[in-house]
XYZ file of C-alpha atoms in Angstrom:
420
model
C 0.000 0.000 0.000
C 1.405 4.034 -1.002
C -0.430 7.047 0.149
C 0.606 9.862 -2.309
C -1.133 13.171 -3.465
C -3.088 14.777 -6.244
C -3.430 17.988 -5.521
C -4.941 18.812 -1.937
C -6.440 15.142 -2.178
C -4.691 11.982 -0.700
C -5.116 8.730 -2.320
C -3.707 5.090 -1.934
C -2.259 2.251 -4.512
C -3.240 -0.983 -3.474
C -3.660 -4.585 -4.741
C -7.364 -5.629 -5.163
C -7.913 -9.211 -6.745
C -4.691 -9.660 -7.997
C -4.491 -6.190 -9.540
C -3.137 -3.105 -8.496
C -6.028 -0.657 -8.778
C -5.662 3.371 -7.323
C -7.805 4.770 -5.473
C -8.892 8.212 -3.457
C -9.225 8.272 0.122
C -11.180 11.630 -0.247
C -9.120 13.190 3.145
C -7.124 16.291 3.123
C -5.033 15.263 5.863
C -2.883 12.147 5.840
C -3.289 10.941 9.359
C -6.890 10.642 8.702
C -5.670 9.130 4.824
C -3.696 6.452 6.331
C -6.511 5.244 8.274
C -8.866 5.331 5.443
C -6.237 3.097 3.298
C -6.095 1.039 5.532
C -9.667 0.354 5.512
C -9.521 0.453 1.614
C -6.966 -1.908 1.963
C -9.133 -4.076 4.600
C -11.855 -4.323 1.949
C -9.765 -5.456 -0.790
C -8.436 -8.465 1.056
C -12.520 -9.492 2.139
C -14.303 -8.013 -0.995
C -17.548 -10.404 0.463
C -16.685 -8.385 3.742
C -16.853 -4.997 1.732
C -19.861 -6.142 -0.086
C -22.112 -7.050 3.282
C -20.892 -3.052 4.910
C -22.957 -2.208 1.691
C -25.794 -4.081 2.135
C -28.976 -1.687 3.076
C -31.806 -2.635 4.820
C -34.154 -2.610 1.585
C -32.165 -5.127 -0.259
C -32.165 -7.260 2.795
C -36.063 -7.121 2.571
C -36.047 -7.712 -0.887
C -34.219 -10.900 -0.582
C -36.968 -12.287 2.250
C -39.756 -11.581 -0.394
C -38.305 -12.924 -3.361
C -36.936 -16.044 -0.838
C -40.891 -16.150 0.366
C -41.937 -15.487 -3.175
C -40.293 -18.887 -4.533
C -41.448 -21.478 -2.097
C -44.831 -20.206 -2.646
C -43.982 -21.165 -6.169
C -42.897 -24.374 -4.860
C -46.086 -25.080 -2.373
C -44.114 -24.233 0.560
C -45.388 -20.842 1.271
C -48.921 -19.355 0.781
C -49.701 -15.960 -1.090
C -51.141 -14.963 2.055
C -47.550 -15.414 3.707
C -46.084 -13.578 1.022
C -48.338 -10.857 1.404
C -48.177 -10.541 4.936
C -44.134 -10.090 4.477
C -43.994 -7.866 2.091
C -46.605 -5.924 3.871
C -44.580 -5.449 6.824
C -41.580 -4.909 4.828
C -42.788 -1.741 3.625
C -43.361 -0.736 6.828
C -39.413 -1.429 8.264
C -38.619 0.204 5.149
C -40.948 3.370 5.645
C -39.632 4.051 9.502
C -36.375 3.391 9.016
C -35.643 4.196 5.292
C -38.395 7.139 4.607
C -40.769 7.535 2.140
C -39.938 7.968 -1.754
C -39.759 11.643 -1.069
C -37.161 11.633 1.762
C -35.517 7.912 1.398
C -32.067 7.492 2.917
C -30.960 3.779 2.687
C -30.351 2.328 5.863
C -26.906 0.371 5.902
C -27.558 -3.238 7.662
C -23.719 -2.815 8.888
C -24.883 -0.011 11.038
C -27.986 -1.714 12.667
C -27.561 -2.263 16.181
C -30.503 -2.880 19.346
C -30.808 1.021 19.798
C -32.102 1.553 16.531
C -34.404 -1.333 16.828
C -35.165 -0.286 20.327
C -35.881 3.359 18.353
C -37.901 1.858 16.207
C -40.415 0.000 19.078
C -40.816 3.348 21.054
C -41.536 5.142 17.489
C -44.133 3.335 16.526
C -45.422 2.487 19.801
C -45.274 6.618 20.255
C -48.272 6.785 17.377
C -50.395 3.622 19.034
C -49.239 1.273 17.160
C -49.954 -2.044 19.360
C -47.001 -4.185 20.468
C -49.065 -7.284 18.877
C -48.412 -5.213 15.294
C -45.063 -4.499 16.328
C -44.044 -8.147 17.337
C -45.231 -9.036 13.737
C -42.769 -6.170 12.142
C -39.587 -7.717 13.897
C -40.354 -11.360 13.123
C -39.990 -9.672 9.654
C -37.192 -7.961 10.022
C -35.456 -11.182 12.012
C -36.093 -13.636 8.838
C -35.005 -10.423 6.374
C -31.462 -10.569 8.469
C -31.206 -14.283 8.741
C -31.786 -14.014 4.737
C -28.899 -11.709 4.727
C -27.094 -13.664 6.730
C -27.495 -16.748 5.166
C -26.630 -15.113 1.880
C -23.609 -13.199 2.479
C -25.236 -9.805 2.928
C -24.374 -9.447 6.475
C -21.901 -10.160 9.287
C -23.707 -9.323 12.050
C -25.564 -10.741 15.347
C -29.530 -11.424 14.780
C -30.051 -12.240 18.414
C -27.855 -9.421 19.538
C -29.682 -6.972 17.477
C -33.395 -7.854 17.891
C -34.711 -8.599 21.177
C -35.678 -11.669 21.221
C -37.862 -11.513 24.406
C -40.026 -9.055 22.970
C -43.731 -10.919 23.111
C -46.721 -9.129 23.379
C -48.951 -10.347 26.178
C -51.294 -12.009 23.932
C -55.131 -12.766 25.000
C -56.990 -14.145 22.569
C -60.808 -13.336 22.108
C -63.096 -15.320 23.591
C -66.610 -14.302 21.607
C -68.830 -16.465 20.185
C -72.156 -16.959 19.210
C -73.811 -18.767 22.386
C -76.833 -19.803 21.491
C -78.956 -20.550 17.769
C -80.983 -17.674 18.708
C -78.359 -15.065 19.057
C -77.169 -16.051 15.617
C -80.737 -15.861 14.376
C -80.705 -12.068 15.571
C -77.552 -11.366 13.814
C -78.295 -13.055 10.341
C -81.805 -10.814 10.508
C -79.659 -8.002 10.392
C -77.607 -8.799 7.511
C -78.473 -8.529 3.545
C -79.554 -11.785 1.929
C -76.134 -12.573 0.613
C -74.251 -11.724 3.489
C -75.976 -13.898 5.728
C -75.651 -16.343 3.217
C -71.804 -16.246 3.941
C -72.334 -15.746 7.839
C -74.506 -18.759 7.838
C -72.020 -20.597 5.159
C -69.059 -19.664 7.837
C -70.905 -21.083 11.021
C -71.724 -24.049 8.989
C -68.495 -25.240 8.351
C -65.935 -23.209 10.050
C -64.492 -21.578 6.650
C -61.684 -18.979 7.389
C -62.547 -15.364 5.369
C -60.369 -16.113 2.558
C -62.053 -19.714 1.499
C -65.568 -17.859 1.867
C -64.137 -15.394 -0.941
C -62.781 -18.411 -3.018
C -66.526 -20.451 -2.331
C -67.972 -21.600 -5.575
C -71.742 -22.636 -5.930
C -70.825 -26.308 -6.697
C -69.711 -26.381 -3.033
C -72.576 -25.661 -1.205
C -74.414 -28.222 -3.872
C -72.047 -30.498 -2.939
C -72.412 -30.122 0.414
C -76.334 -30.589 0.138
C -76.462 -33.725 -1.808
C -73.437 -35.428 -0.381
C -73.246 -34.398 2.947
C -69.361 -32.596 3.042
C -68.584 -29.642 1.777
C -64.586 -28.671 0.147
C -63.645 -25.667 1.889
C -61.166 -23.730 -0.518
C -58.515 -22.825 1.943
C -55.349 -21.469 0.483
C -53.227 -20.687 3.717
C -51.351 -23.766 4.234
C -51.726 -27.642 2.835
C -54.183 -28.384 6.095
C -56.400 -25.526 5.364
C -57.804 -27.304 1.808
C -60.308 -29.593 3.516
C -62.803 -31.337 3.273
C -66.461 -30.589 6.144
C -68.738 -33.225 6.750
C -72.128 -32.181 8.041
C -72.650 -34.071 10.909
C -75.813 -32.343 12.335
C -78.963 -30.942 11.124
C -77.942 -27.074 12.141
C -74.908 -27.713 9.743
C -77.037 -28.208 7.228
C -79.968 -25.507 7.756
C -77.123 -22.651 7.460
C -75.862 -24.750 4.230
C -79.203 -24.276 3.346
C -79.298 -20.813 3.293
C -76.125 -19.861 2.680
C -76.838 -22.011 -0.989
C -80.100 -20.132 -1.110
C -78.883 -16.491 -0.290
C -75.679 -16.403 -1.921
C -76.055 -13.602 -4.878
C -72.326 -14.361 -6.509
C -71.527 -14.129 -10.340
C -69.646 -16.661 -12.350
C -69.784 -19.560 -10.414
C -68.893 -17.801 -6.919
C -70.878 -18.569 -4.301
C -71.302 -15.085 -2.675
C -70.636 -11.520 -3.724
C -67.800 -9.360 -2.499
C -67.897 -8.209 0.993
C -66.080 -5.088 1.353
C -65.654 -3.887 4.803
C -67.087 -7.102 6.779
C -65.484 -5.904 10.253
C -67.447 -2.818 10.250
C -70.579 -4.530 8.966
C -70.279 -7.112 10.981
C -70.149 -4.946 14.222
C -72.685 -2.572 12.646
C -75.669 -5.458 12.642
C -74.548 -6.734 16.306
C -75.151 -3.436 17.144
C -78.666 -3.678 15.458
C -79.777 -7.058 16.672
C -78.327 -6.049 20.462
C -75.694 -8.462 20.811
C -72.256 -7.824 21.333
C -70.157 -7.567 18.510
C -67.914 -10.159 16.588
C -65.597 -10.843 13.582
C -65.337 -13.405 11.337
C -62.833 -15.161 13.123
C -65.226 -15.362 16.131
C -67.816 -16.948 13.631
C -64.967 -19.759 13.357
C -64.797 -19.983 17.244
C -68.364 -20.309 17.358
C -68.267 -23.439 14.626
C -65.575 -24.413 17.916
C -67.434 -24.088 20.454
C -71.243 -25.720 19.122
C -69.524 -28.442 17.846
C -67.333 -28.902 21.115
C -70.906 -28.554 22.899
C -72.655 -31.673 20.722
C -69.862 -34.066 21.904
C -67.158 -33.842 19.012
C -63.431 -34.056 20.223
C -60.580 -31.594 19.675
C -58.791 -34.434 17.700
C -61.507 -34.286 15.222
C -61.980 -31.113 14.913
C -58.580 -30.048 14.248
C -58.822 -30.946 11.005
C -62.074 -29.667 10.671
C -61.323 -26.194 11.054
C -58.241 -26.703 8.979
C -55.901 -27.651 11.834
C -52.451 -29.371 11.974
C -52.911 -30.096 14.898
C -55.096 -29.244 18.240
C -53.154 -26.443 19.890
C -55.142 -23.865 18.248
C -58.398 -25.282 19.601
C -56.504 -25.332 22.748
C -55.303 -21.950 23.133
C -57.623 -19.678 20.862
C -60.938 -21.282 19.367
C -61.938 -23.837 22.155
C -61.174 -22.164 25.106
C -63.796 -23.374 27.214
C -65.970 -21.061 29.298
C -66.880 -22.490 32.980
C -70.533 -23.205 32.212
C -69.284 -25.262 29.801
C -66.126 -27.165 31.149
C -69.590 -28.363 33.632
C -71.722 -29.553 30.896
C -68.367 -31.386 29.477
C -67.946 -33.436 32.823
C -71.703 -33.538 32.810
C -71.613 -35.391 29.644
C -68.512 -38.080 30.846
C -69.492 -38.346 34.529
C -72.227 -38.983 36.656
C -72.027 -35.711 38.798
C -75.563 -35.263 39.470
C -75.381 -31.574 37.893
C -77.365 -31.073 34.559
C -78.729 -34.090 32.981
C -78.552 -33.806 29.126
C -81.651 -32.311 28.165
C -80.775 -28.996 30.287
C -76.998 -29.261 28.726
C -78.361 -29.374 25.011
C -81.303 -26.607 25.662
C -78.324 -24.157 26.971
C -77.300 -23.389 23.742
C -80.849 -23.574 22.274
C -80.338 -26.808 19.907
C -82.631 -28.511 21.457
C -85.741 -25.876 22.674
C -88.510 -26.759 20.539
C -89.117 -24.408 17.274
C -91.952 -21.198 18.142
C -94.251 -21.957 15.017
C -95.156 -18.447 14.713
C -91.457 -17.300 14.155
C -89.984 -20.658 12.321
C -90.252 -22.172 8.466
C -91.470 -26.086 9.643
C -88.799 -28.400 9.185
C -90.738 -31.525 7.677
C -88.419 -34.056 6.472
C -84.871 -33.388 7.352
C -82.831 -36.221 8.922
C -81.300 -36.149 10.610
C -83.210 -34.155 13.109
C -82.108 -30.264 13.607
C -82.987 -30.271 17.195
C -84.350 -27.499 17.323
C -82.366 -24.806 15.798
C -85.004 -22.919 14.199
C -85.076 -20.497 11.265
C -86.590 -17.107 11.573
C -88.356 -16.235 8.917
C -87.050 -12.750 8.655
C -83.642 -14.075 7.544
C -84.632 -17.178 5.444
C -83.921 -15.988 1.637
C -85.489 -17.655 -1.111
C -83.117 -19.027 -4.111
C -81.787 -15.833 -5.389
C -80.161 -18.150 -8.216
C -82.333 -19.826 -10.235
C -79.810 -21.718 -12.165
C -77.795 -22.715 -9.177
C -81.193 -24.186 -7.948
C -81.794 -26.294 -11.365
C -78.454 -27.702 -11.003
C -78.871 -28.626 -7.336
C -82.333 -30.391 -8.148
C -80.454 -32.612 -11.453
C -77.788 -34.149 -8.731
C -78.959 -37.313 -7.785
C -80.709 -35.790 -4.172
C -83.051 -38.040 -2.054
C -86.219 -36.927 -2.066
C -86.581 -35.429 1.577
C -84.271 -33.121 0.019
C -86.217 -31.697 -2.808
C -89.106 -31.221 -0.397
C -87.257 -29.280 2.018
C -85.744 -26.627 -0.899
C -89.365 -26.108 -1.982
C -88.351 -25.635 -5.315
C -87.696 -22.155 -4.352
C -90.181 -21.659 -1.886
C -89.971 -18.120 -0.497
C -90.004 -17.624 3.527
């Protein structure tokens, strides 16, 4: 290495993959010259050394989508994973980059905990919750094992994010208690939205699979007794429903007979249904809910009529049954006693009372309910307010569903269209 001048400018000679290349050290004086040669010099001996100190935050993100992008490509990954990522990529990049207007790249070889500590009390500062935020640094942890992995970086992941950060998660616990509280809330919905409400509660189908229903499911369904649920999140969540009991198959029912989609889709777009949805529980008194809770509620009727986590897991589109365990089956005191009701002889509620709790088994008003002639196996009760009955809204879908080779009961109980 030789430090010699041009001008008022110091610069270096140096050997650089077998060459001898020149270049400027851009300092005045040559104390502070010799240092940067020597860091020139540093470089030139570790050029994958001198490529991670370039690496920027943004390209680190970019690897983790395109990485997420191809085993999606390959089955490994869902869109919906992919989306999620890249959705809180942008973020990481927006905080700590800036916006198109005022971007300034953010070298990775100058991330340390206080800027990721910065980061938490920024966006926690504009009430951000740390459940979002949690979600941002699992980002931002796979985006620097990426780098890592790849050469990009040389640095610490578990010294740099804190890897005790864990929101103090609760999960809900709402759900639909009884058949008549969901009887309010379908009253208060549109014909086709209750369609999908009624479609959801009848066979536990996450948000995205409603949106991907087509009307050869619910037909399906109908005739054959299972319906394909259309998941697309992860290999478990393309499944197969049986209906098992009658209320399964009076919201199938409806949810055939409401739906108002186009092109073989099963129901229309729903644009805002966490507003909506909290907009008729307001209506029909009840407190409000999401769609996810219309999932727990699947959960928790089907935990109440006897079926085991083990077989529901799969169900609801379930590896395995820790889910049930921990978010959708948590089970509420009244009904951890009908559950040793049911397996012990306690003397507390005999089964009668534990059925009627949840209104399966109260006998039908006949001034509210459409009669019920003919379906087997028996609904037990739940009953179907006329006010939220819809008649077929697709006359086509109808014609097929009468062609399939359907037992007779069944025709009776479509009426051919009957309206409520």
């Amino acid at each position: 290495m030789r430090l010699y001048k041009r001008g008022k400018i110091w610069w270096v000679s140096l050997y650089s993959g077998g060459e001898r290349v020149r270049v400027s050290t851009r300092c005045h004086d040559r104390q502070a010259a010799e240092s940067a040669a020597r860091l020139l010099e540093r470089d030139a001996a570790d050029p994958a050394g001198a490529a991670a100190k370039r690496t920027t935050l943004g390209q680190a993100l970019k690897a983790l989508i395109d990485e997420r992008e191809e085993q999606a490509k390959a089955g490994r990954k869902s869109a919906d994973t992919v989306a999620f990522y890249r959705k809180k990529a942008a973020v990481l990049s927006a905080v700590l980059e800036g916006d198109d207007e005022n971007y300034h790249p953010f070298a990775l070889a100058h991330l340390h905990s206080a800027d990721v500590d910065g980061y938490i009390s920024r966006r926690r500062s504009t009430g951000v919750k740390d459940s979002t935020i949690s979600k941002e640094l699992v980002t931002l942890r796979a985006a620097l094992k990426v780098a890592l992995r790849r050469g990009l970086w040389n640095g610490n992941v578990a010294a740099v994010c804190p890897i005790a950060f864990s929101p103090a998660y609760k999960p809900r616990e709402r759900f639909l208690a009884s058949a008549e509280e969901a009887g309010r809330l379908l009253e208060q919905l549109s014909a086709d939205r209750a369609a999908r409400v009624a479609f959801t509660l009848a066979t536990s189908a996450e948000l995205r699979a409603t949106e991907r229903a087509q009307d050869e499911d619910a037909l399906d369904g109908l005739c054959f007794g299972a319906v394909p649920i259309r998941g697309t999140k992860r290999a478990t969540r393309a499944r197969t429903v049986p209906l098992v009991f009658g209320w399964q198959r009076t919201l199938l029912e409806l949810a055939a007979a409401g739906g108002a989609g186009e092109g073989g889709a099963l129901f229309a777009p729903w644009g805002n249904i966490r507003r909506d949805l909290a907009d008729a529980c307001e209506r029909a008194g009840i407190e409000p809910l999401s769609h996810n809770d219309l999932r727990r509620t699947f959960s928790h009727w089907m935990s109440e009529a006897g079926v085991m986590n083990e077989h529901l897991a799969p169900m609801m589109g379930h590896a395995d049954t820790r889910m049930l365990d921990r978010v959708y089956n948590k089970k509420t005191p009244e009904e951890l006693t009908r559950a040793i009701a049911r397996y012990c002889d306690t003397g507390v509620p005999d089964k009668k009372e534990i059925a009627g709790s949840v209104g399966l088994a109260t006998p039908p008003n006949p001034a509210i309910s459409v009669p019920r002639d003919g379906i087997e196996p028996s609904t037990r009760g739940f009953s179907v307010p006329v006010g939220w009955r819809p008649r077929w809204r697709n006359n086509e879908r109808f014609e097929r569903y009468k062609r399939r080779a359907v037992p007779p009961v069944c025709l009776r109980v479509m009426g051919g269209g009957r309206s409520a």
